Coordinates of C-alpha atoms in Angstrom, one line a residue:
M1 CA 0.0 0.0 0.0
E2 CA 1.3 3.4 -0.9
V3 CA -0.5 5.6 1.6
V4 CA -1.7 4.7 5.1
I5 CA -4.2 7.1 6.7
T6 CA -4.6 6.9 10.4
S7 CA -5.0 8.6 13.8
D8 CA -4.9 7.7 17.4
R9 CA -7.5 5.7 19.4
T10 CA -9.6 8.7 20.5
M11 CA -10.3 9.3 16.8
I12 CA -10.5 5.7 15.4
T13 CA -13.5 4.7 17.5
N14 CA -17.3 5.0 17.4
H15 CA -17.7 5.8 21.1
H16 CA -20.1 2.8 21.5
G17 CA -22.3 4.4 18.8
K18 CA -22.9 7.5 20.8
E19 CA -21.3 10.7 19.5
F20 CA -21.7 12.7 22.8
I21 CA -19.6 10.1 24.6
G22 CA -16.7 11.2 22.4
F23 CA -16.6 14.5 24.4
M24 CA -15.1 12.4 27.2
T25 CA -11.9 12.1 25.1
T26 CA -11.3 15.9 25.5
S27 CA -10.8 15.6 29.3
P28 CA -8.3 13.8 31.5
P29 CA -9.6 10.6 33.1
L30 CA -11.9 11.7 36.0
F31 CA -12.4 9.4 39.0
L32 CA -11.6 6.3 36.9
P33 CA -8.3 4.7 35.8
E34 CA -7.2 5.8 32.3
A35 CA -7.6 2.3 30.9
I36 CA -11.2 2.1 32.0
W37 CA -11.8 5.7 30.9
M38 CA -10.6 4.9 27.4
K39 CA -12.7 1.7 27.1
L40 CA -15.7 3.9 28.0
A41 CA -14.9 6.9 25.8
A42 CA -13.0 5.4 22.9
P43 CA -13.4 1.6 22.6
K44 CA -11.6 -0.3 19.9
M45 CA -13.6 -1.2 16.8
R46 CA -13.5 -4.4 14.8
V47 CA -11.2 -4.4 11.8
N48 CA -10.7 -6.6 8.7
G49 CA -7.7 -8.6 7.9
E50 CA -5.7 -5.6 6.7
G51 CA -6.5 -3.6 9.8
E52 CA -9.0 -1.4 8.3
P53 CA -11.6 -0.3 10.9
W54 CA -15.3 -0.9 10.3
Q55 CA -15.9 2.9 10.7
A56 CA -13.5 5.8 10.5
P57 CA -13.8 9.5 11.0
Y58 CA -15.6 11.2 8.2
G59 CA -12.7 13.6 7.4
L60 CA -10.3 10.6 7.1
R61 CA -12.8 8.9 4.8
K62 CA -12.8 12.0 2.5
I63 CA -9.0 12.0 2.3
E64 CA -9.1 8.2 1.5
A65 CA -11.7 8.8 -1.2
A66 CA -9.8 11.7 -2.7
L67 CA -6.7 9.6 -3.0
L68 CA -8.5 6.6 -4.4
D69 CA -10.3 8.7 -6.9
A70 CA -6.9 10.0 -8.0
G71 CA -5.6 6.5 -8.6
I72 CA -3.4 6.4 -5.5
E73 CA -3.5 3.2 -3.3
A74 CA -4.7 4.3 0.1
A75 CA -6.7 3.1 3.1
V76 CA -7.6 4.1 6.7
I77 CA -5.8 1.8 9.1
D78 CA -6.4 1.3 12.8
P79 CA -3.5 2.5 14.9
D80 CA -3.0 -1.0 16.4
H81 CA -2.4 -2.5 12.9
L82 CA 0.1 -0.1 11.4
M83 CA 2.9 -2.7 11.5
K84 CA 1.0 -4.6 8.8
H85 CA 1.8 -1.8 6.3
Q86 CA 5.4 -0.8 6.9
E87 CA 5.9 -0.7 3.1
A88 CA 3.8 2.5 2.9
R89 CA 5.7 5.5 1.6
V90 CA 3.3 8.1 3.0
V91 CA 1.5 8.2 6.4
A92 CA -1.4 10.7 6.6
I93 CA -2.7 11.6 10.0
G94 CA -5.7 13.7 10.8
H95 CA -7.1 14.8 14.2
H96 CA -9.7 17.2 15.8
D97 CA -7.3 18.2 18.6
F98 CA -3.7 16.9 18.4
F99 CA -2.4 18.6 21.5
A100 CA -5.7 19.3 23.4
L101 CA -5.3 23.0 22.7
G102 CA -8.8 23.6 21.4
P103 CA -12.1 23.7 23.2
P104 CA -13.3 21.9 25.2
S105 CA -9.9 20.3 25.9
S106 CA -8.4 23.6 26.8
E107 CA -11.0 24.2 29.5
W108 CA -10.2 20.8 31.1
W109 CA -6.5 21.8 31.2
V110 CA -7.4 25.0 33.0
L111 CA -9.8 23.4 35.5
T112 CA -7.7 20.2 36.3
R113 CA -4.1 21.2 35.4
R114 CA -4.0 17.7 33.8
E115 CA -3.5 16.6 30.2
P116 CA -6.6 15.3 28.4
V117 CA -6.6 11.8 27.1
N118 CA -6.8 12.9 23.4
A119 CA -3.3 14.5 23.7
R120 CA -2.0 11.5 25.7
S121 CA -3.3 9.1 23.1
F122 CA -1.9 11.0 20.1
R123 CA 1.6 11.1 21.8
R124 CA 1.4 7.3 22.3
L125 CA 0.7 6.9 18.6
M126 CA 3.5 9.2 17.5
E127 CA 6.0 7.4 19.8
S128 CA 4.8 3.9 19.0
G129 CA 7.1 1.3 17.5
A130 CA 5.1 1.4 14.2
M131 CA 5.6 5.2 13.7
E132 CA 9.3 4.9 14.7
R133 CA 9.7 2.3 11.9
F134 CA 8.0 4.5 9.4
R135 CA 10.4 7.3 10.2
R136 CA 13.4 5.0 10.0
K137 CA 12.3 3.8 6.6
G138 CA 11.9 7.4 5.3
A139 CA 8.2 7.5 5.0
K140 CA 6.8 11.0 4.6
I141 CA 4.4 12.0 7.4
I142 CA 1.6 14.4 6.5
V143 CA -0.7 15.8 9.1
G144 CA -3.9 17.9 8.8
G145 CA -7.5 18.3 9.8
P146 CA -9.3 20.8 12.0
A147 CA -6.4 21.0 14.4
A148 CA -3.7 21.5 11.9
W149 CA -3.0 25.0 13.3
Q150 CA -1.8 23.5 16.5
W151 CA 1.5 22.4 14.9
L152 CA 2.5 26.1 14.7
Y153 CA 2.6 26.1 18.5
R154 CA 4.6 22.8 18.8
P155 CA 7.4 23.1 16.2
E156 CA 9.8 21.0 18.4
L157 CA 7.4 18.1 18.0
M158 CA 7.4 18.5 14.2
E159 CA 11.2 17.8 14.4
R160 CA 10.9 15.1 17.0
W161 CA 8.2 13.1 15.2
G162 CA 9.5 13.7 11.7
I163 CA 6.5 15.6 10.3
S164 CA 7.1 16.4 6.6
T165 CA 4.1 18.6 5.9
V166 CA 1.1 20.2 7.6
I167 CA -2.0 20.9 5.5
D168 CA -4.4 23.4 7.0
G169 CA -7.9 23.7 5.4
E170 CA -10.1 21.7 3.1
A171 CA -7.5 19.2 2.0
E172 CA -9.2 17.0 -0.7
R173 CA -7.3 18.6 -3.6
A174 CA -4.2 19.6 -1.7
V175 CA -3.5 16.2 -0.2
V176 CA -3.5 14.6 -3.7
R177 CA -0.9 17.2 -4.9
I178 CA 1.3 16.7 -1.8
V179 CA 1.1 12.9 -1.7
R180 CA 2.0 12.8 -5.4
M181 CA 5.0 14.9 -4.7
A182 CA 6.0 12.6 -1.9
L183 CA 5.7 9.5 -4.0
E184 CA 7.8 11.1 -6.8
G185 CA 10.5 12.0 -4.3
E186 CA 10.1 15.7 -4.6
E187 CA 10.9 18.2 -1.7
L188 CA 7.7 18.8 0.3
P189 CA 6.5 22.2 1.7
R190 CA 6.5 22.5 5.4
F191 CA 3.2 24.1 5.7
V192 CA 0.3 24.2 3.2
Q193 CA -2.5 26.8 3.8
V194 CA -5.2 25.8 1.5
G195 CA -6.3 29.0 -0.4
L196 CA -9.5 29.7 -2.1
D197 CA -8.0 28.6 -5.4
E198 CA -7.5 25.0 -4.0
I199 CA -10.7 24.7 -2.0
P200 CA -12.8 22.0 -3.8
S201 CA -15.9 23.0 -5.7
L202 CA -19.0 21.0 -5.0
E203 CA -18.2 18.8 -8.0
E204 CA -14.7 18.2 -6.8
I205 CA -15.7 17.0 -3.3
P206 CA -15.2 13.2 -3.3
L207 CA -17.9 10.9 -1.9
I208 CA -16.8 8.5 0.8
R209 CA -16.3 4.9 -0.3
K210 CA -16.3 3.3 3.2
P211 CA -18.4 3.8 6.3
S212 CA -18.0 6.8 8.6
V213 CA -18.2 6.9 12.3
N214 CA -21.8 6.6 13.4
G215 CA -23.2 7.3 10.0
L216 CA -22.1 10.9 9.7
V217 CA -22.6 12.4 6.3
E218 CA -21.9 16.0 5.2
I219 CA -24.7 18.0 3.6
S220 CA -23.1 21.5 3.3
R221 CA -19.9 23.3 3.8
G222 CA -19.4 26.9 4.9
C223 CA -21.5 29.4 6.8
P224 CA -22.7 32.9 5.9
R225 CA -22.9 34.4 9.4
G226 CA -19.3 35.8 9.8
C227 CA -18.6 35.3 13.5
R228 CA -15.2 36.6 14.5
F229 CA -14.1 33.5 16.5
C230 CA -15.0 31.0 13.7
S231 CA -12.9 30.0 10.7
V232 CA -15.8 28.3 8.9
T233 CA -17.1 31.6 7.6
L234 CA -14.0 32.0 5.5
R235 CA -15.0 29.1 3.3
P236 CA -17.6 29.4 0.4
L237 CA -21.0 28.0 1.0
R238 CA -21.7 24.7 -0.9
H239 CA -24.7 22.4 -0.5
Y240 CA -24.5 18.7 -1.5
T241 CA -27.2 17.4 -3.9
L242 CA -29.7 15.0 -2.5
D243 CA -28.2 12.3 -4.7
M244 CA -24.7 12.9 -3.2
I245 CA -26.2 12.6 0.4
S246 CA -28.2 9.5 -0.5
R247 CA -25.1 7.8 -1.9
E248 CA -23.0 8.4 1.2
I249 CA -25.9 7.2 3.5
E250 CA -26.0 4.0 1.3
V251 CA -22.3 3.4 1.8
N252 CA -22.9 3.4 5.6
M253 CA -26.0 1.3 5.5
R254 CA -24.5 -1.4 3.3
A255 CA -21.8 -1.7 5.9
G256 CA -24.3 -2.1 8.7
V257 CA -24.1 1.5 10.1
R258 CA -27.9 2.1 10.5
G259 CA -27.8 5.6 12.1
V260 CA -27.5 8.9 10.3
I261 CA -25.9 12.1 11.5
L262 CA -26.5 15.0 9.2
H263 CA -23.4 17.2 9.3
S264 CA -23.1 20.9 8.4
D265 CA -21.9 24.0 10.2
D266 CA -25.7 24.9 10.3
V267 CA -27.9 22.0 9.1
L268 CA -31.0 24.4 9.1
L269 CA -29.3 26.5 6.3
Y270 CA -29.1 23.5 4.0
G271 CA -30.2 24.7 0.5
S272 CA -30.2 28.3 1.5
N273 CA -27.8 31.0 0.2
D274 CA -28.4 33.4 3.1
I275 CA -29.4 33.2 6.7
Y276 CA -33.0 32.2 6.1
P277 CA -33.9 28.5 6.3
N278 CA -35.1 27.0 3.0
E279 CA -38.3 25.1 4.0
K280 CA -38.6 23.0 0.8
A281 CA -35.0 22.0 0.8
L282 CA -35.1 20.9 4.4
I283 CA -38.3 18.9 4.0
R284 CA -36.9 17.1 1.0
L285 CA -33.7 16.4 2.9
H286 CA -35.5 14.8 5.8
E287 CA -37.9 12.9 3.5
L288 CA -34.8 11.4 2.0
V289 CA -33.4 10.4 5.4
R290 CA -36.7 8.9 6.5
S291 CA -36.9 6.8 3.3
K292 CA -33.7 5.1 4.3
N293 CA -35.3 3.5 7.4
S294 CA -32.4 4.5 9.6
S295 CA -32.3 3.4 13.2
S296 CA -31.7 6.9 14.5
V297 CA -31.2 10.4 13.2
A298 CA -29.2 13.3 14.7
W299 CA -27.7 16.6 13.5
S300 CA -24.3 18.0 14.1
H301 CA -25.1 21.7 14.4
F302 CA -28.1 24.0 14.5
S303 CA -27.9 27.8 14.8
L304 CA -30.4 29.0 17.5
S305 CA -31.6 31.9 15.4
A306 CA -32.4 29.4 12.5
V307 CA -34.3 27.2 15.0
K308 CA -36.5 30.1 16.1
Y309 CA -37.1 31.4 12.6
A310 CA -37.8 28.0 11.1
E311 CA -40.4 27.1 13.7
E312 CA -42.1 30.5 13.9
S313 CA -42.2 30.9 10.1
F314 CA -43.0 27.3 8.9
G315 CA -43.5 25.1 12.0
L316 CA -40.4 23.4 10.6
I317 CA -38.7 22.1 13.8
S318 CA -41.7 20.3 15.0
R319 CA -42.5 19.0 11.5
I320 CA -39.0 17.6 11.0
S321 CA -38.8 16.1 14.4
G322 CA -42.2 14.4 13.8
M323 CA -41.2 13.1 10.4
L324 CA -38.3 11.2 12.1
G325 CA -40.3 9.6 14.8
D326 CA -41.3 10.2 18.4
D327 CA -37.9 9.5 20.0
Y328 CA -35.5 12.1 21.4
K329 CA -32.8 13.5 19.1
G330 CA -29.6 15.4 19.7
V331 CA -27.8 18.4 18.2
E332 CA -25.0 20.7 19.1
V333 CA -25.8 24.5 19.4
G334 CA -23.7 27.5 20.2
I335 CA -25.0 30.0 22.8
E336 CA -21.5 31.5 23.1
T337 CA -22.6 34.4 25.4
G338 CA -25.6 35.8 27.2
S339 CA -24.3 39.3 26.9
P340 CA -25.9 41.5 24.1
R341 CA -22.9 43.8 24.3
L342 CA -20.4 41.0 23.7
A343 CA -22.6 39.4 21.1
E344 CA -22.7 42.6 19.1
R345 CA -18.9 42.8 19.2
I346 CA -17.9 39.2 18.4
M347 CA -20.9 37.7 16.5
P348 CA -23.1 40.5 15.2
A349 CA -24.6 38.1 12.5
K350 CA -25.3 35.1 14.7
A351 CA -28.8 36.3 15.7
K352 CA -29.9 37.1 12.1
P353 CA -32.6 37.5 10.9
Y354 CA -33.2 39.0 14.5
D355 CA -31.4 42.0 16.0
V356 CA -28.3 40.9 17.9
R357 CA -29.6 42.9 20.9
E358 CA -32.4 40.3 21.1
W359 CA -29.9 37.4 21.3
R360 CA -30.9 36.4 24.9
Q361 CA -34.6 36.0 23.9
V362 CA -33.6 34.2 20.7
V363 CA -31.7 31.6 22.8
I364 CA -34.6 31.1 25.2
D365 CA -37.2 30.8 22.5
A366 CA -35.0 28.3 20.5
F367 CA -34.5 26.1 23.6
S368 CA -38.2 26.2 24.3
I369 CA -39.0 25.1 20.8
M370 CA -36.4 22.2 20.9
H371 CA -37.7 21.1 24.3
E372 CA -41.2 20.7 22.9
A373 CA -39.9 19.0 19.8
K374 CA -38.0 16.4 21.8
I375 CA -34.6 17.7 20.5
I376 CA -31.8 17.8 23.1
P377 CA -29.3 20.5 22.6
A378 CA -25.7 20.2 23.7
A379 CA -24.8 23.9 24.0
T380 CA -21.5 25.8 24.2
L381 CA -20.7 29.0 26.0
I382 CA -17.4 30.9 25.6
T383 CA -15.9 32.6 28.5
G384 CA -12.5 34.4 28.9
L385 CA -12.7 36.4 25.6
P386 CA -10.4 39.4 25.5
E387 CA -13.3 41.8 25.2
E388 CA -15.2 40.1 28.1
R389 CA -16.1 42.2 31.2
P390 CA -17.4 40.8 34.5
E391 CA -21.0 42.1 33.6
D392 CA -20.8 40.0 30.4
T393 CA -20.1 36.9 32.4
I394 CA -22.9 37.7 34.8
A395 CA -25.3 38.1 31.8
S396 CA -24.3 34.5 30.7
I397 CA -24.9 33.2 34.2
E398 CA -28.4 34.8 34.2
L399 CA -29.2 33.3 30.7
V400 CA -28.2 29.8 31.9
E401 CA -30.5 30.2 34.9
D402 CA -33.3 31.2 32.5
L403 CA -32.7 27.9 30.6
R404 CA -33.2 25.8 33.7
D405 CA -36.5 24.2 32.6
F406 CA -35.3 23.1 29.2
R407 CA -33.9 19.6 28.7
S408 CA -30.3 20.3 27.6
L409 CA -26.6 20.2 28.4
I410 CA -24.6 23.4 28.6
V411 CA -20.8 23.3 28.4
P412 CA -18.7 26.4 29.1
M413 CA -15.6 26.8 26.8
Y414 CA -12.7 28.6 28.3
F415 CA -11.1 30.8 25.7
V416 CA -7.3 30.7 25.6
P417 CA -5.5 33.4 23.6
M418 CA -3.3 31.9 20.9
G419 CA -0.3 33.9 22.1
L420 CA -0.2 31.9 25.3
L421 CA -0.2 28.5 23.7
R422 CA 3.6 28.4 23.0
G423 CA 4.3 28.3 26.7
E424 CA 4.4 25.0 28.6
S425 CA 2.2 26.3 31.4
W426 CA -0.3 28.2 29.3
Y427 CA -3.1 26.4 31.2
D428 CA -2.1 28.1 34.6
R429 CA -4.4 31.1 33.9
E430 CA -6.7 31.5 36.8
P431 CA -10.4 32.0 36.0
T432 CA -12.1 35.0 37.6
E433 CA -14.7 34.4 40.2
E434 CA -17.5 35.3 37.7
Q435 CA -16.1 32.7 35.3
L436 CA -15.9 30.0 38.0
E437 CA -19.5 30.9 38.9
L438 CA -20.6 30.4 35.2
M439 CA -19.0 27.0 35.3
R440 CA -20.8 26.2 38.5
V441 CA -24.2 27.3 37.1
C442 CA -23.6 25.2 34.0
L443 CA -22.7 22.2 36.1
R444 CA -25.8 22.7 38.2
H445 CA -27.9 22.8 35.1
D446 CA -26.3 19.7 33.6
L447 CA -26.7 17.7 36.9
R448 CA -30.4 18.6 36.8
W449 CA -30.9 17.0 33.4
V450 CA -28.1 14.5 32.9
E451 CA -29.9 11.5 34.5
D452 CA -33.1 12.2 32.5
I453 CA -31.1 12.4 29.3
A454 CA -29.0 9.4 30.2
R455 CA -32.0 7.1 30.5
W456 CA -32.8 7.7 26.9
Y457 CA -29.2 7.9 25.6
M458 CA -27.8 4.7 27.4
R459 CA -30.7 2.4 26.7
D460 CA -29.2 0.6 23.8
L461 CA -25.5 0.6 25.1
N462 CA -23.9 -2.7 25.8
P463 CA -24.3 -3.7 29.5
L464 CA -20.6 -3.0 30.4
A465 CA -20.6 0.5 28.9
R466 CA -24.0 1.3 30.4
Y467 CA -22.6 0.3 33.9
L468 CA -19.4 2.3 33.5
L469 CA -21.3 5.3 32.4
S470 CA -23.8 5.1 35.2
L471 CA -20.9 4.6 37.6
F472 CA -19.1 7.7 36.3
L473 CA -22.3 9.8 36.5
S474 CA -22.8 8.8 40.1
I475 CA -19.2 9.6 41.0
L476 CA -19.5 12.9 39.1
R477 CA -22.6 13.9 41.0
V478 CA -20.9 13.3 44.4
A479 CA -17.5 14.8 43.4
S480 CA -19.1 17.9 42.0
R481 CA -20.4 19.0 45.4
R482 CA -16.9 20.2 46.3
F483 CA -16.9 22.5 43.2
L484 CA -20.4 23.7 43.9
E485 CA -19.9 24.2 47.7
P486 CA -18.5 27.7 47.6
Q487 CA -21.6 29.1 46.0
E488 CA -24.0 26.9 48.0
M489 CA -22.4 28.2 51.2
K490 CA -22.8 31.8 50.0
I491 CA -26.5 31.2 49.3
K492 CA -27.0 29.8 52.8
A493 CA -25.2 32.7 54.4

């Protein structure tokens, strides 16, 4: 084989078929030994005789498809089976968070002063015997994915681990060019920043040939909102055709992956060229998914303003949820801040078509709509932004308290300025008392809902995973009292 595509165990796993369990790979092992934590968060998957995993991350499957379409022999290989392919001349490695520098890993660093398991697992891969043999034989190691930027802050590890090239951006075209250069013995560039001229058009995006983790399929790329903290808005907006989506779903279903996760930076903007949901396109999309008789359906991301607009204009959220059955469904959403002042500064378009000064009410209305439609949001809040004032954090605290009665999980993300990441002790920043209180309020909210959500979420887990997750939640509830105590004592006083 010419090209091996791989990653570490926190990536080459299906998290027992539960995407949200994957968030456990962004923290250090809590209250459990690391070996047990990894079995719960990132279990090994079955492989074929060549070491190809049954499912692989969608991004790696896209790179695999791009290379195969270009006539280059390539396959995704499980990290435990790399020794079977030491003849490979190129090793391509992708990751969501190589060094645990992105959210929510960075928050766990700050809170615990301990290295998350995703960074530990990636280091074990890079220092494994198989990777050392690849280096000795002169294989070119190419890395990329959403966390490609992190290598800029760890140049010493590029040298230590023999990284030839880092590709940052949509890589389907660029990786073919760089891999061909490697196979022909040409000198490789150290960093490749994919420019607009090399971003694939819709027609150039390859379709996956082998199954993706938990049935994830992409439906759109790009976002028109233009939030300052998000790189997605720099990419052109492209929508897959229904035929493209159908073909990728079929790839998964033929392999026995019966669930479907529709992935986009904002699923509710599928088929739209602006910030208004396209009713007909969304109905056709979900009719397609329903026709596949999938075992479950989820979405990667909704924008809260689109939730509110789609329901109030078309009754669309309740209609879509009803089309897909009476079961609960999950989605990730971004609250980011409860402060209208801060929202206006960092994400003025996030509330559109509503006024950004109405952001607080947009969030509350969207959560209410999802609660009624049996959609469970996993929401993020950002704290620690350079522009943030104490009153902004207090506004976020008050918003979380207003969301108390809506079934959801809310996760605060601690913003870390890029300039600090070069230092070894960047995570020693001390959160302010207001930021700590925001974390407490989020934890209190999550503890209120987690057992109710877990009863639905864990019902089809295997008995061991269900037991371990139940044990962890019980330990977490007891252990969290220490973190919550300072505020509880203030209230009693």
